[in-house]
Amino acid sequence: MADLRPDSLKRITTPEAANDFINDQIEAIKNQVGDGKVLLALSGGVDSSVVAALLIKAIGKNLVCVHVNHGLLRKGEPEQVIRVFRDQMDANLIYVDAVDRFLDKLAGVSDPETKRKIIGKEFIDVFADEARKQDGIRFLAQGTIYPDILESDGVKAHHNVGGLPKELDFELVEPVKYLYKDEVRVVGKQLGLPDNMVYRQPFPGPGLGVRCVGAITRDRLEAVRESDAILREEFAAAGLEGKVWQYFTVVPDFTSTGIKDGKRTDDWMVIIRAVNSTDATSATIEEIPYDLLKKIRDRIFAEVSGVNRVLYDLSTKGPATIEYE
Ligand code: XMP
């Protein structure tokens, strides 16, 4: 293995250790890029957010952050990226509304791997388009972390910018590449990022796209997004945020019969999934209290249109996987 964590880098578990790391990285970034411009795909996930905050401290407006809204983000995420980075940290942030572009490409596509490929390719295309509009970019920052290097030869698959076209041949800036996830969180906290960004649950690169099972339609995507927001709100209110490893809702692509105001309905169903894991290779289910489940069900029925059934998934990994496709 060529790129191993240096022995001199001690585990980062305390605010003091995080401060030392931050100061060292600011120096290292300044040395590497000088007064050059750096591009970063800022998803709002922990890793890219920490990289953004570090680079903003080191080089300010010479960091150009690009946030691509592909329409598959959770409710409130694009707004939070803008609030935290543009409004609070005064970052040079380009917000790209690519929702129609992605959803048009995905229309009618039901095969999971084809969906993933389209999302990945479209992401690179949108990002490359933005990169070409910028003058004088020499560097590309990435939120590669140490497990990415150990597990996949340094290619951060879900960041999706590894496959940029040849002419966009940037030098990489990867300030957290020797850190484990828990260390990235300690650094993020110390950089002043909000808790719900720093301690957020894992979120797949293709986003809500893999939870809107089958061919994505706008109505089911909205049902996934709204029900997911309700689930997250209720988990937070019940003190479960940060305690349950991953929790979300899923909307399959088939309907079932229901009844409303004396009339039969033919509507979607929402599945609640909450799992605990340490490394995602296996998972047990979180035993959600029944009162909380019923509260979430009632809110979904009251607030999410086109849904007439709520289910609770009891499946462990294996034989199930965490996501549905
Ligand atoms: P599964 O469904 O395989 O998921 O049990 C294990 C973990 O990986 C996440 N996941 C993904 N992450 N791109 C990602 O970046 C993907 O295509 C993808 N598919 C699954 C999943 O959320 C879980 O944490």
mmCIF file of C-alpha atoms and ligand atoms in Angstrom:
data_model
loop_
_atom_site.group_PDB
_atom_site.id
_atom_site.type_symbol
_atom_site.label_atom_id
_atom_site.label_comp_id
_atom_site.label_asym_id
_atom_site.label_seq_id
_atom_site.Cartn_x
_atom_site.Cartn_y
_atom_site.Cartn_z
ATOM 1 C CA MET A 1 0.000 0.000 0.000
ATOM 2 C CA ALA A 2 1.685 3.197 -1.159
ATOM 3 C CA ASP A 3 -0.239 5.879 0.672
ATOM 4 C CA LEU A 4 -0.227 4.989 4.371
ATOM 5 C CA ARG A 5 -1.096 7.228 7.273
ATOM 6 C CA PRO A 6 2.124 8.778 8.626
ATOM 7 C CA ASP A 7 3.214 7.553 12.076
ATOM 8 C CA SER A 8 3.600 11.168 13.191
ATOM 9 C CA LEU A 9 -0.160 11.761 12.832
ATOM 10 C CA LYS A 10 -1.658 10.969 16.237
ATOM 11 C CA ARG A 11 -5.329 9.985 16.653
ATOM 12 C CA ILE A 12 -7.531 13.083 16.745
ATOM 13 C CA THR A 13 -9.984 12.722 19.613
ATOM 14 C CA THR A 14 -9.802 16.073 21.398
ATOM 15 C CA PRO A 15 -10.483 19.695 20.411
ATOM 16 C CA GLU A 16 -6.800 20.471 21.069
ATOM 17 C CA ALA A 17 -5.645 17.729 18.701
ATOM 18 C CA ALA A 18 -8.163 18.974 16.115
ATOM 19 C CA ASN A 19 -6.789 22.524 16.451
ATOM 20 C CA ASP A 20 -3.237 21.297 15.863
ATOM 21 C CA PHE A 21 -4.415 19.363 12.805
ATOM 22 C CA ILE A 22 -6.315 22.388 11.470
ATOM 23 C CA ASN A 23 -3.290 24.680 11.879
ATOM 24 C CA ASP A 24 -0.962 22.150 10.221
ATOM 25 C CA GLN A 25 -3.351 21.680 7.310
ATOM 26 C CA ILE A 26 -3.827 25.411 6.781
ATOM 27 C CA GLU A 27 -0.051 25.683 6.411
ATOM 28 C CA ALA A 28 0.126 22.636 4.145
ATOM 29 C CA ILE A 29 -2.706 23.901 1.923
ATOM 30 C CA LYS A 30 -1.119 27.349 1.615
ATOM 31 C CA ASN A 31 2.199 25.733 0.696
ATOM 32 C CA GLN A 32 0.594 23.488 -1.897
ATOM 33 C CA VAL A 33 -1.676 25.949 -3.675
ATOM 34 C CA GLY A 34 -0.093 29.361 -3.051
ATOM 35 C CA ASP A 35 -2.422 31.884 -4.639
ATOM 36 C CA GLY A 36 -3.905 29.277 -7.008
ATOM 37 C CA LYS A 37 -7.625 28.618 -7.302
ATOM 38 C CA VAL A 38 -9.129 25.393 -5.982
ATOM 39 C CA LEU A 39 -12.407 23.768 -7.029
ATOM 40 C CA LEU A 40 -14.485 21.598 -4.690
ATOM 41 C CA ALA A 41 -17.685 19.628 -5.191
ATOM 42 C CA LEU A 42 -19.476 20.446 -1.943
ATOM 43 C CA SER A 43 -22.276 17.986 -1.286
ATOM 44 C CA GLY A 44 -22.911 19.042 2.283
ATOM 45 C CA GLY A 45 -21.793 15.648 3.604
ATOM 46 C CA VAL A 46 -19.319 15.558 6.485
ATOM 47 C CA ASP A 47 -16.153 15.021 4.461
ATOM 48 C CA SER A 48 -16.628 17.632 1.752
ATOM 49 C CA SER A 49 -17.951 20.116 4.341
ATOM 50 C CA VAL A 50 -14.859 19.721 6.514
ATOM 51 C CA VAL A 51 -12.605 20.095 3.481
ATOM 52 C CA ALA A 52 -14.504 23.243 2.474
ATOM 53 C CA ALA A 53 -14.216 24.759 5.949
ATOM 54 C CA LEU A 54 -10.469 24.013 6.082
ATOM 55 C CA LEU A 55 -9.837 25.532 2.662
ATOM 56 C CA ILE A 56 -11.937 28.595 3.420
ATOM 57 C CA LYS A 57 -9.710 29.193 6.457
ATOM 58 C CA ALA A 58 -6.574 28.645 4.398
ATOM 59 C CA ILE A 59 -7.317 30.446 1.127
ATOM 60 C CA GLY A 60 -10.712 32.166 1.465
ATOM 61 C CA LYS A 61 -12.277 33.098 -1.857
ATOM 62 C CA ASN A 62 -9.667 31.217 -3.864
ATOM 63 C CA LEU A 63 -11.718 28.154 -3.015
ATOM 64 C CA VAL A 64 -14.596 27.782 -5.462
ATOM 65 C CA CYS A 65 -17.262 25.470 -4.029
ATOM 66 C CA VAL A 66 -19.800 23.938 -6.375
ATOM 67 C CA HIS A 67 -22.977 22.557 -4.835
ATOM 68 C CA VAL A 68 -24.939 20.486 -7.324
ATOM 69 C CA ASN A 69 -28.589 20.021 -6.408
ATOM 70 C CA HIS A 70 -29.503 16.879 -8.329
ATOM 71 C CA GLY A 71 -32.977 16.720 -6.847
ATOM 72 C CA LEU A 72 -32.115 13.633 -4.800
ATOM 73 C CA LEU A 73 -30.975 15.431 -1.653
ATOM 74 C CA ARG A 74 -32.871 15.353 1.622
ATOM 75 C CA LYS A 75 -35.289 18.105 2.522
ATOM 76 C CA GLY A 76 -33.455 21.268 3.585
ATOM 77 C CA GLU A 77 -29.972 20.140 2.526
ATOM 78 C CA PRO A 78 -29.275 22.567 -0.338
ATOM 79 C CA GLU A 79 -30.604 25.410 1.826
ATOM 80 C CA GLN A 80 -28.296 24.402 4.674
ATOM 81 C CA VAL A 81 -25.242 24.309 2.407
ATOM 82 C CA ILE A 82 -26.029 27.838 1.229
ATOM 83 C CA ARG A 83 -26.733 29.073 4.767
ATOM 84 C CA VAL A 84 -23.597 27.610 6.337
ATOM 85 C CA PHE A 85 -21.072 28.206 3.582
ATOM 86 C CA ARG A 86 -22.277 31.271 1.710
ATOM 87 C CA ASP A 87 -24.010 33.176 4.505
ATOM 88 C CA GLN A 88 -21.975 32.188 7.570
ATOM 89 C CA MET A 89 -18.529 31.382 6.172
ATOM 90 C CA ASP A 90 -18.665 33.839 3.277
ATOM 91 C CA ALA A 91 -17.529 31.150 0.844
ATOM 92 C CA ASN A 92 -17.269 31.503 -2.893
ATOM 93 C CA LEU A 93 -20.185 29.116 -3.553
ATOM 94 C CA ILE A 94 -21.792 28.264 -6.858
ATOM 95 C CA TYR A 95 -25.217 26.677 -6.473
ATOM 96 C CA VAL A 96 -26.279 24.629 -9.490
ATOM 97 C CA ASP A 97 -29.942 23.731 -9.793
ATOM 98 C CA ALA A 98 -29.679 20.579 -11.899
ATOM 99 C CA VAL A 99 -32.912 18.997 -10.672
ATOM 100 C CA ASP A 100 -34.675 18.864 -14.047
ATOM 101 C CA ARG A 101 -31.528 17.717 -15.830
ATOM 102 C CA PHE A 102 -31.152 14.709 -13.512
ATOM 103 C CA LEU A 103 -34.821 13.789 -13.266
ATOM 104 C CA ASP A 104 -35.265 13.996 -17.042
ATOM 105 C CA LYS A 105 -32.311 11.634 -17.576
ATOM 106 C CA LEU A 106 -33.657 9.236 -14.930
ATOM 107 C CA ALA A 107 -37.236 9.185 -16.204
ATOM 108 C CA GLY A 108 -38.395 5.641 -16.946
ATOM 109 C CA VAL A 109 -35.124 4.031 -15.757
ATOM 110 C CA SER A 110 -35.802 1.275 -13.234
ATOM 111 C CA ASP A 111 -32.600 -0.771 -13.126
ATOM 112 C CA PRO A 112 -30.700 0.183 -9.922
ATOM 113 C CA GLU A 113 -27.209 0.052 -11.380
ATOM 114 C CA THR A 114 -28.273 2.025 -14.456
ATOM 115 C CA LYS A 115 -29.829 4.627 -12.141
ATOM 116 C CA ARG A 116 -26.548 4.858 -10.184
ATOM 117 C CA LYS A 117 -24.530 5.160 -13.408
ATOM 118 C CA ILE A 118 -26.759 7.935 -14.758
ATOM 119 C CA ILE A 119 -26.553 9.850 -11.487
ATOM 120 C CA GLY A 120 -22.750 9.445 -11.362
ATOM 121 C CA LYS A 121 -22.193 10.404 -14.990
ATOM 122 C CA GLU A 122 -24.588 13.330 -14.874
ATOM 123 C CA PHE A 123 -22.867 14.590 -11.750
ATOM 124 C CA ILE A 124 -19.480 14.585 -13.472
ATOM 125 C CA ASP A 125 -20.967 16.310 -16.534
ATOM 126 C CA VAL A 126 -22.610 19.059 -14.472
ATOM 127 C CA PHE A 127 -19.489 19.552 -12.375
ATOM 128 C CA ALA A 128 -17.233 19.593 -15.462
ATOM 129 C CA ASP A 129 -19.517 22.213 -17.070
ATOM 130 C CA GLU A 130 -19.077 24.423 -14.002
ATOM 131 C CA ALA A 131 -15.319 23.792 -13.926
ATOM 132 C CA ARG A 132 -14.994 24.935 -17.566
ATOM 133 C CA LYS A 133 -16.786 28.185 -16.752
ATOM 134 C CA GLN A 134 -14.094 29.027 -14.183
ATOM 135 C CA ASP A 135 -10.833 30.683 -15.186
ATOM 136 C CA GLY A 136 -7.497 29.634 -13.801
ATOM 137 C CA ILE A 137 -8.447 26.647 -11.682
ATOM 138 C CA ARG A 138 -5.391 24.479 -11.007
ATOM 139 C CA PHE A 139 -6.478 22.347 -8.094
ATOM 140 C CA LEU A 140 -9.336 20.018 -7.186
ATOM 141 C CA ALA A 141 -10.089 19.483 -3.493
ATOM 142 C CA GLN A 142 -11.658 16.200 -2.456
ATOM 143 C CA GLY A 143 -13.056 14.819 0.766
ATOM 144 C CA THR A 144 -11.155 11.545 0.459
ATOM 145 C CA ILE A 145 -10.780 9.944 3.899
ATOM 146 C CA TYR A 146 -8.470 7.140 5.031
ATOM 147 C CA PRO A 147 -10.990 4.272 4.642
ATOM 148 C CA ASP A 148 -11.476 5.375 1.004
ATOM 149 C CA ILE A 149 -7.758 4.888 0.414
ATOM 150 C CA LEU A 150 -7.688 1.560 2.215
ATOM 151 C CA GLU A 151 -10.830 0.196 0.607
ATOM 152 C CA SER A 152 -10.824 1.487 -2.922
ATOM 153 C CA ASP A 153 -7.349 2.533 -3.981
ATOM 154 C CA GLY A 154 -8.030 6.155 -3.192
ATOM 155 C CA VAL A 155 -11.022 6.519 -5.448
ATOM 156 C CA LYS A 156 -13.881 8.086 -3.592
ATOM 157 C CA ALA A 157 -16.661 6.562 -5.634
ATOM 158 C CA HIS A 158 -19.520 8.523 -4.160
ATOM 159 C CA HIS A 159 -17.787 11.839 -4.682
ATOM 160 C CA ASN A 160 -18.026 11.145 -8.339
ATOM 161 C CA VAL A 161 -15.479 13.654 -9.532
ATOM 162 C CA GLY A 162 -12.669 11.140 -9.986
ATOM 163 C CA GLY A 163 -13.659 10.660 -13.618
ATOM 164 C CA LEU A 164 -13.397 14.237 -14.849
ATOM 165 C CA PRO A 165 -12.540 14.672 -18.555
ATOM 166 C CA LYS A 166 -8.830 14.658 -19.430
ATOM 167 C CA GLU A 167 -8.558 18.371 -20.154
ATOM 168 C CA LEU A 168 -9.656 19.090 -16.583
ATOM 169 C CA ASP A 169 -6.453 17.687 -15.215
ATOM 170 C CA PHE A 170 -6.307 19.274 -11.768
ATOM 171 C CA GLU A 171 -3.816 18.620 -9.012
ATOM 172 C CA LEU A 172 -5.581 17.066 -6.002
ATOM 173 C CA VAL A 173 -5.857 18.682 -2.583
ATOM 174 C CA GLU A 174 -6.964 16.094 -0.013
ATOM 175 C CA PRO A 175 -6.452 17.492 3.478
ATOM 176 C CA VAL A 176 -8.355 14.784 5.397
ATOM 177 C CA LYS A 177 -7.096 11.781 3.472
ATOM 178 C CA TYR A 178 -5.361 10.230 6.490
ATOM 179 C CA LEU A 179 -8.285 10.675 8.867
ATOM 180 C CA TYR A 180 -10.911 8.217 9.982
ATOM 181 C CA LYS A 181 -14.547 9.338 10.005
ATOM 182 C CA ASP A 182 -14.670 9.961 13.766
ATOM 183 C CA GLU A 183 -11.590 12.199 13.463
ATOM 184 C CA VAL A 184 -13.135 14.129 10.568
ATOM 185 C CA ARG A 185 -16.119 14.799 12.835
ATOM 186 C CA VAL A 186 -13.915 16.115 15.674
ATOM 187 C CA VAL A 187 -12.178 18.428 13.187
ATOM 188 C CA GLY A 188 -15.533 19.540 11.724
ATOM 189 C CA LYS A 189 -16.890 20.378 15.156
ATOM 190 C CA GLN A 190 -13.759 22.408 15.884
ATOM 191 C CA LEU A 191 -14.143 24.249 12.572
ATOM 192 C CA GLY A 192 -17.575 25.422 13.736
ATOM 193 C CA LEU A 193 -19.753 23.314 11.448
ATOM 194 C CA PRO A 194 -23.267 22.660 12.785
ATOM 195 C CA ASP A 195 -23.859 19.418 14.701
ATOM 196 C CA ASN A 196 -26.399 18.085 12.234
ATOM 197 C CA MET A 197 -23.759 18.363 9.506
ATOM 198 C CA VAL A 198 -20.906 16.939 11.592
ATOM 199 C CA TYR A 199 -22.792 14.000 13.126
ATOM 200 C CA ARG A 200 -25.046 13.193 10.213
ATOM 201 C CA GLN A 201 -25.907 9.619 9.357
ATOM 202 C CA PRO A 202 -24.395 7.968 6.277
ATOM 203 C CA PHE A 203 -26.156 9.044 3.095
ATOM 204 C CA PRO A 204 -25.609 7.253 -0.221
ATOM 205 C CA GLY A 205 -24.121 9.170 -3.144
ATOM 206 C CA PRO A 206 -27.204 8.538 -5.329
ATOM 207 C CA GLY A 207 -29.228 10.012 -2.491
ATOM 208 C CA LEU A 208 -32.963 9.556 -2.304
ATOM 209 C CA GLY A 209 -32.756 8.054 -5.809
ATOM 210 C CA VAL A 210 -32.159 4.576 -4.361
ATOM 211 C CA ARG A 211 -35.034 5.004 -1.898
ATOM 212 C CA CYS A 212 -37.522 5.904 -4.602
ATOM 213 C CA VAL A 213 -37.495 2.295 -5.753
ATOM 214 C CA GLY A 214 -37.685 1.575 -9.477
ATOM 215 C CA ALA A 215 -38.172 4.348 -12.027
ATOM 216 C CA ILE A 216 -38.117 7.676 -10.180
ATOM 217 C CA THR A 217 -41.246 9.783 -10.470
ATOM 218 C CA ARG A 218 -41.584 13.265 -9.008
ATOM 219 C CA ASP A 219 -44.596 12.373 -6.864
ATOM 220 C CA ARG A 220 -42.918 9.366 -5.225
ATOM 221 C CA LEU A 221 -39.656 11.292 -4.831
ATOM 222 C CA GLU A 222 -41.579 13.993 -2.970
ATOM 223 C CA ALA A 223 -43.189 11.294 -0.805
ATOM 224 C CA VAL A 224 -39.724 9.912 0.040
ATOM 225 C CA ARG A 225 -38.350 13.384 0.798
ATOM 226 C CA GLU A 226 -41.293 14.503 2.936
ATOM 227 C CA SER A 227 -41.607 11.243 4.884
ATOM 228 C CA ASP A 228 -37.824 11.164 5.449
ATOM 229 C CA ALA A 229 -37.998 14.703 6.856
ATOM 230 C CA ILE A 230 -40.808 13.668 9.221
ATOM 231 C CA LEU A 231 -38.877 10.596 10.361
ATOM 232 C CA ARG A 232 -35.742 12.670 11.008
ATOM 233 C CA GLU A 233 -37.687 15.336 12.883
ATOM 234 C CA GLU A 234 -39.393 12.785 15.101
ATOM 235 C CA PHE A 235 -36.158 10.883 15.747
ATOM 236 C CA ALA A 236 -34.496 14.151 16.748
ATOM 237 C CA ALA A 237 -37.402 15.068 19.038
ATOM 238 C CA ALA A 238 -37.192 11.607 20.657
ATOM 239 C CA GLY A 239 -33.443 11.997 21.284
ATOM 240 C CA LEU A 240 -32.494 9.302 18.774
ATOM 241 C CA GLU A 241 -30.480 11.540 16.447
ATOM 242 C CA GLY A 242 -26.836 10.467 16.542
ATOM 243 C CA LYS A 243 -27.792 7.270 18.396
ATOM 244 C CA VAL A 244 -29.263 5.265 15.535
ATOM 245 C CA TRP A 245 -26.767 4.533 12.797
ATOM 246 C CA GLN A 246 -28.996 5.067 9.753
ATOM 247 C CA TYR A 247 -32.711 5.731 9.395
ATOM 248 C CA PHE A 248 -34.787 6.683 6.400
ATOM 249 C CA THR A 249 -37.940 5.979 4.458
ATOM 250 C CA VAL A 250 -38.480 4.142 1.194
ATOM 251 C CA VAL A 251 -41.307 4.338 -1.342
ATOM 252 C CA PRO A 252 -41.668 1.265 -3.602
ATOM 253 C CA ASP A 253 -43.024 1.592 -7.106
ATOM 254 C CA PHE A 254 -46.325 -0.195 -6.554
ATOM 255 C CA THR A 255 -49.573 0.930 -5.022
ATOM 256 C CA SER A 256 -52.106 -0.706 -2.735
ATOM 257 C CA THR A 257 -55.777 -0.184 -2.032
ATOM 258 C CA GLY A 258 -56.902 2.169 0.697
ATOM 259 C CA ILE A 259 -59.961 4.156 1.690
ATOM 260 C CA LYS A 260 -60.463 7.882 2.250
ATOM 261 C CA ASP A 261 -63.717 9.803 2.755
ATOM 262 C CA GLY A 262 -65.672 6.660 1.868
ATOM 263 C CA LYS A 263 -63.855 6.234 -1.465
ATOM 264 C CA ARG A 264 -61.309 3.623 -2.440
ATOM 265 C CA THR A 265 -57.792 4.905 -3.078
ATOM 266 C CA ASP A 266 -54.890 3.464 -4.978
ATOM 267 C CA ASP A 267 -51.832 5.042 -3.390
ATOM 268 C CA TRP A 268 -48.158 4.582 -2.491
ATOM 269 C CA MET A 269 -46.745 3.111 0.693
ATOM 270 C CA VAL A 270 -43.948 4.427 2.893
ATOM 271 C CA ILE A 271 -41.551 1.970 4.536
ATOM 272 C CA ILE A 272 -39.694 3.020 7.680
ATOM 273 C CA ARG A 273 -36.143 1.636 8.013
ATOM 274 C CA ALA A 274 -33.844 2.192 11.006
ATOM 275 C CA VAL A 275 -30.679 0.150 11.446
ATOM 276 C CA ASN A 276 -27.630 -0.045 13.649
ATOM 277 C CA SER A 277 -24.239 -1.049 12.365
ATOM 278 C CA THR A 278 -20.561 -0.364 12.849
ATOM 279 C CA ASP A 279 -19.258 -0.690 9.321
ATOM 280 C CA ALA A 280 -22.357 -1.318 7.144
ATOM 281 C CA THR A 281 -21.324 -4.904 6.386
ATOM 282 C CA SER A 282 -23.995 -6.178 8.761
ATOM 283 C CA ALA A 283 -26.845 -4.397 10.516
ATOM 284 C CA THR A 284 -29.454 -4.991 13.187
ATOM 285 C CA ILE A 285 -32.717 -3.109 13.395
ATOM 286 C CA GLU A 286 -33.405 -0.284 15.828
ATOM 287 C CA GLU A 287 -36.412 -1.207 17.978
ATOM 288 C CA ILE A 288 -38.415 1.985 17.562
ATOM 289 C CA PRO A 289 -40.960 2.439 20.380
ATOM 290 C CA TYR A 290 -44.521 1.838 19.173
ATOM 291 C CA ASP A 291 -45.756 5.251 20.308
ATOM 292 C CA LEU A 292 -43.091 6.913 18.200
ATOM 293 C CA LEU A 293 -43.883 4.693 15.219
ATOM 294 C CA LYS A 294 -47.569 5.600 15.460
ATOM 295 C CA LYS A 295 -46.747 9.305 15.715
ATOM 296 C CA ILE A 296 -44.604 9.075 12.587
ATOM 297 C CA ARG A 297 -47.369 7.133 10.812
ATOM 298 C CA ASP A 298 -49.970 9.748 11.741
ATOM 299 C CA ARG A 299 -47.773 12.582 10.506
ATOM 300 C CA ILE A 300 -47.047 10.787 7.232
ATOM 301 C CA PHE A 301 -50.769 10.224 6.639
ATOM 302 C CA ALA A 302 -51.553 13.852 7.496
ATOM 303 C CA GLU A 303 -48.673 15.547 5.677
ATOM 304 C CA VAL A 304 -47.553 13.401 2.738
ATOM 305 C CA SER A 305 -49.898 13.249 -0.192
ATOM 306 C CA GLY A 306 -50.512 10.110 -2.225
ATOM 307 C CA VAL A 307 -49.720 7.703 0.638
ATOM 308 C CA ASN A 308 -52.230 5.301 2.191
ATOM 309 C CA ARG A 309 -50.015 2.771 4.003
ATOM 310 C CA VAL A 310 -47.010 2.904 6.364
ATOM 311 C CA LEU A 311 -44.831 -0.158 7.018
ATOM 312 C CA TYR A 312 -41.959 -0.869 9.415
ATOM 313 C CA ASP A 313 -39.068 -2.931 8.061
ATOM 314 C CA LEU A 314 -37.796 -5.580 10.510
ATOM 315 C CA SER A 315 -35.064 -6.923 8.231
ATOM 316 C CA THR A 316 -31.497 -7.342 9.386
ATOM 317 C CA LYS A 317 -28.497 -7.193 7.034
ATOM 318 C CA GLY A 318 -28.302 -10.026 5.863
ATOM 319 C CA PRO A 319 -30.318 -11.359 4.360
ATOM 320 C CA ALA A 320 -31.484 -7.834 3.467
ATOM 321 C CA THR A 321 -29.194 -4.951 2.560
ATOM 322 C CA ILE A 322 -29.607 -1.578 4.242
ATOM 323 C CA GLU A 323 -30.847 0.195 1.115
ATOM 324 C CA TYR A 324 -33.554 -1.278 -1.117
ATOM 325 C CA GLU A 325 -31.649 -1.252 -4.376
HETATM 326 P P1 XMP B 1 -26.279 -1.635 1.613
HETATM 327 O O1 XMP B 1 -27.583 -1.228 1.021
HETATM 328 O O2 XMP B 1 -25.336 -2.249 0.623
HETATM 329 O O3 XMP B 1 -25.575 -0.285 2.104
HETATM 330 O O4 XMP B 1 -26.424 -2.516 2.833
HETATM 331 C C1 XMP B 1 -24.422 -0.222 2.916
HETATM 332 C C2 XMP B 1 -24.109 1.250 3.143
HETATM 333 O O5 XMP B 1 -23.710 1.852 1.927
HETATM 334 C C3 XMP B 1 -24.607 2.915 1.592
HETATM 335 N N1 XMP B 1 -24.826 2.850 0.136
HETATM 336 C C4 XMP B 1 -24.230 3.657 -0.753
HETATM 337 N N2 XMP B 1 -23.372 4.695 -0.586
HETATM 338 N N3 XMP B 1 -23.332 5.024 -2.919
HETATM 339 C C5 XMP B 1 -22.942 5.367 -1.669
HETATM 340 O O6 XMP B 1 -22.176 6.318 -1.543
HETATM 341 C C6 XMP B 1 -24.190 4.003 -3.179
HETATM 342 O O7 XMP B 1 -24.533 3.726 -4.314
HETATM 343 C C7 XMP B 1 -24.655 3.291 -2.021
HETATM 344 N N4 XMP B 1 -25.488 2.234 -1.863
HETATM 345 C C8 XMP B 1 -25.576 1.982 -0.534
HETATM 346 C C9 XMP B 1 -25.866 2.663 2.391
HETATM 347 O O8 XMP B 1 -26.598 3.858 2.636
HETATM 348 C C10 XMP B 1 -25.310 2.049 3.653
HETATM 349 O O9 XMP B 1 -24.839 3.022 4.558
#
